Coordinates of C-alpha atoms in Angstrom, one line a residue:
X1 CA 0.0 0.0 0.0
X2 CA 2.8 2.4 0.9
X3 CA 4.5 1.7 -2.5
X4 CA 1.3 2.4 -4.4
X5 CA 0.9 5.7 -2.5
X6 CA 4.5 6.6 -3.2
X7 CA 4.2 5.9 -6.9
X8 CA 1.0 8.0 -7.1
X9 CA 2.7 10.9 -5.4
X10 CA 5.7 10.7 -7.8
X11 CA 3.5 10.4 -10.9
X12 CA 1.4 13.4 -9.7
X13 CA 4.5 15.4 -9.0
X14 CA 5.8 14.7 -12.5
X15 CA 2.5 15.7 -14.0
X16 CA 2.4 19.0 -12.0
X17 CA 6.0 19.8 -13.0
X18 CA 5.2 19.2 -16.7
X19 CA 2.2 21.5 -16.5
X20 CA 4.2 24.2 -14.8
X21 CA 6.9 24.0 -17.5
X22 CA 4.2 24.2 -20.2
X23 CA 2.8 27.4 -18.7
X24 CA 6.2 29.2 -18.8
X25 CA 6.6 32.0 -21.4
X26 CA 9.4 31.1 -23.9
X27 CA 11.7 34.1 -24.3
X28 CA 15.0 35.0 -25.9
X29 CA 17.2 37.9 -24.7
X30 CA 19.2 39.2 -27.6
X31 CA 22.6 40.7 -26.8
X32 CA 22.2 44.4 -26.1
X33 CA 23.7 46.9 -28.5
X34 CA 26.5 49.3 -27.3
X35 CA 25.3 52.7 -28.5
X36 CA 27.9 54.6 -26.4
X37 CA 30.3 55.0 -29.3
X38 CA 33.0 53.5 -27.1
X39 CA 34.3 50.0 -27.7
X40 CA 35.2 49.8 -24.0
X41 CA 31.5 49.2 -23.2
X42 CA 31.0 46.3 -25.7
X43 CA 31.4 43.7 -22.9
X44 CA 29.0 45.7 -20.6
X45 CA 26.4 45.8 -23.3
X46 CA 26.6 42.0 -23.8
X47 CA 26.6 41.6 -20.0
X48 CA 23.3 43.4 -19.7
X49 CA 21.5 40.7 -21.6
X50 CA 23.1 38.1 -19.4
X51 CA 22.1 39.9 -16.3
X52 CA 18.6 40.3 -17.5
X53 CA 18.4 36.6 -18.3
X54 CA 19.7 35.7 -14.8
X55 CA 17.3 38.0 -12.9
X56 CA 14.3 36.9 -15.0
X57 CA 15.2 33.2 -14.7
X58 CA 15.0 33.5 -10.9
X59 CA 11.2 34.2 -11.2
X60 CA 10.5 30.7 -12.6
X61 CA 8.0 32.2 -15.0
X62 CA 10.1 32.0 -18.2
X63 CA 11.9 29.4 -20.4
X64 CA 14.9 30.9 -22.0
X65 CA 16.7 30.0 -25.2
X66 CA 20.4 29.6 -24.6
X67 CA 22.6 32.4 -26.0
X68 CA 24.5 30.1 -28.3
X69 CA 21.2 29.2 -30.1
X70 CA 20.3 32.9 -30.3
X71 CA 23.7 33.8 -31.7
X72 CA 23.4 31.0 -34.3
X73 CA 19.9 32.2 -35.4
X74 CA 21.1 35.8 -35.6
X75 CA 24.0 34.8 -37.8
X76 CA 21.8 32.6 -40.0
X77 CA 19.3 35.4 -40.5
X78 CA 22.1 38.0 -40.9
X79 CA 20.4 40.0 -38.2
X80 CA 22.0 43.3 -37.5
X81 CA 21.2 45.1 -34.3
X82 CA 20.0 48.6 -35.0
X83 CA 18.3 51.4 -33.1
X84 CA 15.0 50.6 -34.9
X85 CA 14.5 46.9 -34.9
X86 CA 12.0 46.0 -37.6
X87 CA 9.0 44.1 -36.3
X88 CA 9.2 41.7 -39.2
X89 CA 12.8 40.8 -38.2
X90 CA 11.7 40.2 -34.6
X91 CA 9.0 37.8 -35.9
X92 CA 11.4 36.0 -38.2
X93 CA 14.1 35.5 -35.6
X94 CA 11.6 34.7 -32.9
X95 CA 9.9 32.0 -35.0
X96 CA 13.3 30.4 -35.8
X97 CA 14.0 30.3 -32.1
X98 CA 10.5 29.1 -31.2
X99 CA 9.9 31.8 -28.6
X100 CA 6.9 34.0 -27.7
X101 CA 8.9 37.1 -26.9
X102 CA 12.3 38.6 -27.6
X103 CA 14.0 41.1 -25.4
X104 CA 16.2 43.7 -27.2
X105 CA 17.9 46.8 -25.9
X106 CA 20.8 49.1 -25.8
X107 CA 23.3 50.9 -23.6
X108 CA 23.7 54.7 -24.1
X109 CA 26.1 57.2 -22.7
X110 CA 26.0 61.0 -22.6
X111 CA 28.8 62.7 -20.6
X112 CA 28.8 60.8 -17.2
X113 CA 25.3 59.4 -17.5
X114 CA 24.4 55.9 -18.8
X115 CA 21.0 54.7 -19.8
X116 CA 19.9 51.1 -20.4
X117 CA 16.8 50.7 -22.6
X118 CA 15.0 47.3 -23.0
X119 CA 12.0 46.3 -25.0
X120 CA 9.9 43.1 -24.9
X121 CA 8.7 42.4 -28.4
X122 CA 5.9 39.9 -29.1
X123 CA 7.0 37.5 -31.8
X124 CA 3.5 36.6 -33.0
X125 CA 2.9 40.1 -34.4
X126 CA 6.1 42.0 -33.8
X127 CA 4.4 44.4 -31.4
X128 CA 6.1 46.2 -28.6
X129 CA 4.7 44.6 -25.4
X130 CA 6.8 46.5 -22.9
X131 CA 9.5 49.1 -22.8
X132 CA 11.6 50.0 -19.7
X133 CA 14.7 52.1 -19.1
X134 CA 17.0 53.2 -16.2
X135 CA 19.5 56.0 -16.0
X136 CA 22.6 56.2 -13.7
X137 CA 26.3 56.7 -13.5
X138 CA 29.1 54.2 -14.4
X139 CA 29.5 52.9 -10.8
X140 CA 25.8 51.9 -10.9
X141 CA 25.9 49.9 -14.1
X142 CA 25.6 46.5 -12.3
X143 CA 22.7 47.7 -10.2
X144 CA 21.0 49.2 -13.3
X145 CA 21.3 45.9 -15.2
X146 CA 19.6 44.1 -12.3
X147 CA 16.9 46.7 -12.1
X148 CA 16.1 46.3 -15.8
X149 CA 15.8 42.5 -15.2
X150 CA 13.4 43.0 -12.3
X151 CA 11.3 45.5 -14.3
X152 CA 10.9 43.0 -17.2
X153 CA 10.1 40.0 -15.0
X154 CA 7.2 41.8 -13.2

């Protein structure tokens, strides 16, 4: 009797976990563009996407496509990051990746101020679902990255 109960609990747990995984939103975070005009910030711009992914993954609400798959799809589609990402391009790349949403963004700098912009684009129709930004100084860049991730996960 105990074994039967134990097996029922395990099967039920697996079923619940599968349902939870199916309810997660599939999302891809594209490397952010460095719009500072300074190569020194290329790594920071890429790191923003990584930080956003890490923060959002902690919520358990999203399934993420690994960055290597994203990079491969971007190369195959000859996708160039630009200030004005075409909704059709978001749809094409998103469909290749099999995601519902893509997060794109950039890092800007004017004098001693930095701004991080992020946009959640719906793949189905290329529409802008959400846009967030944060402004601060260089010493706050890590905190700014985390704040963008928290804003997008909400």
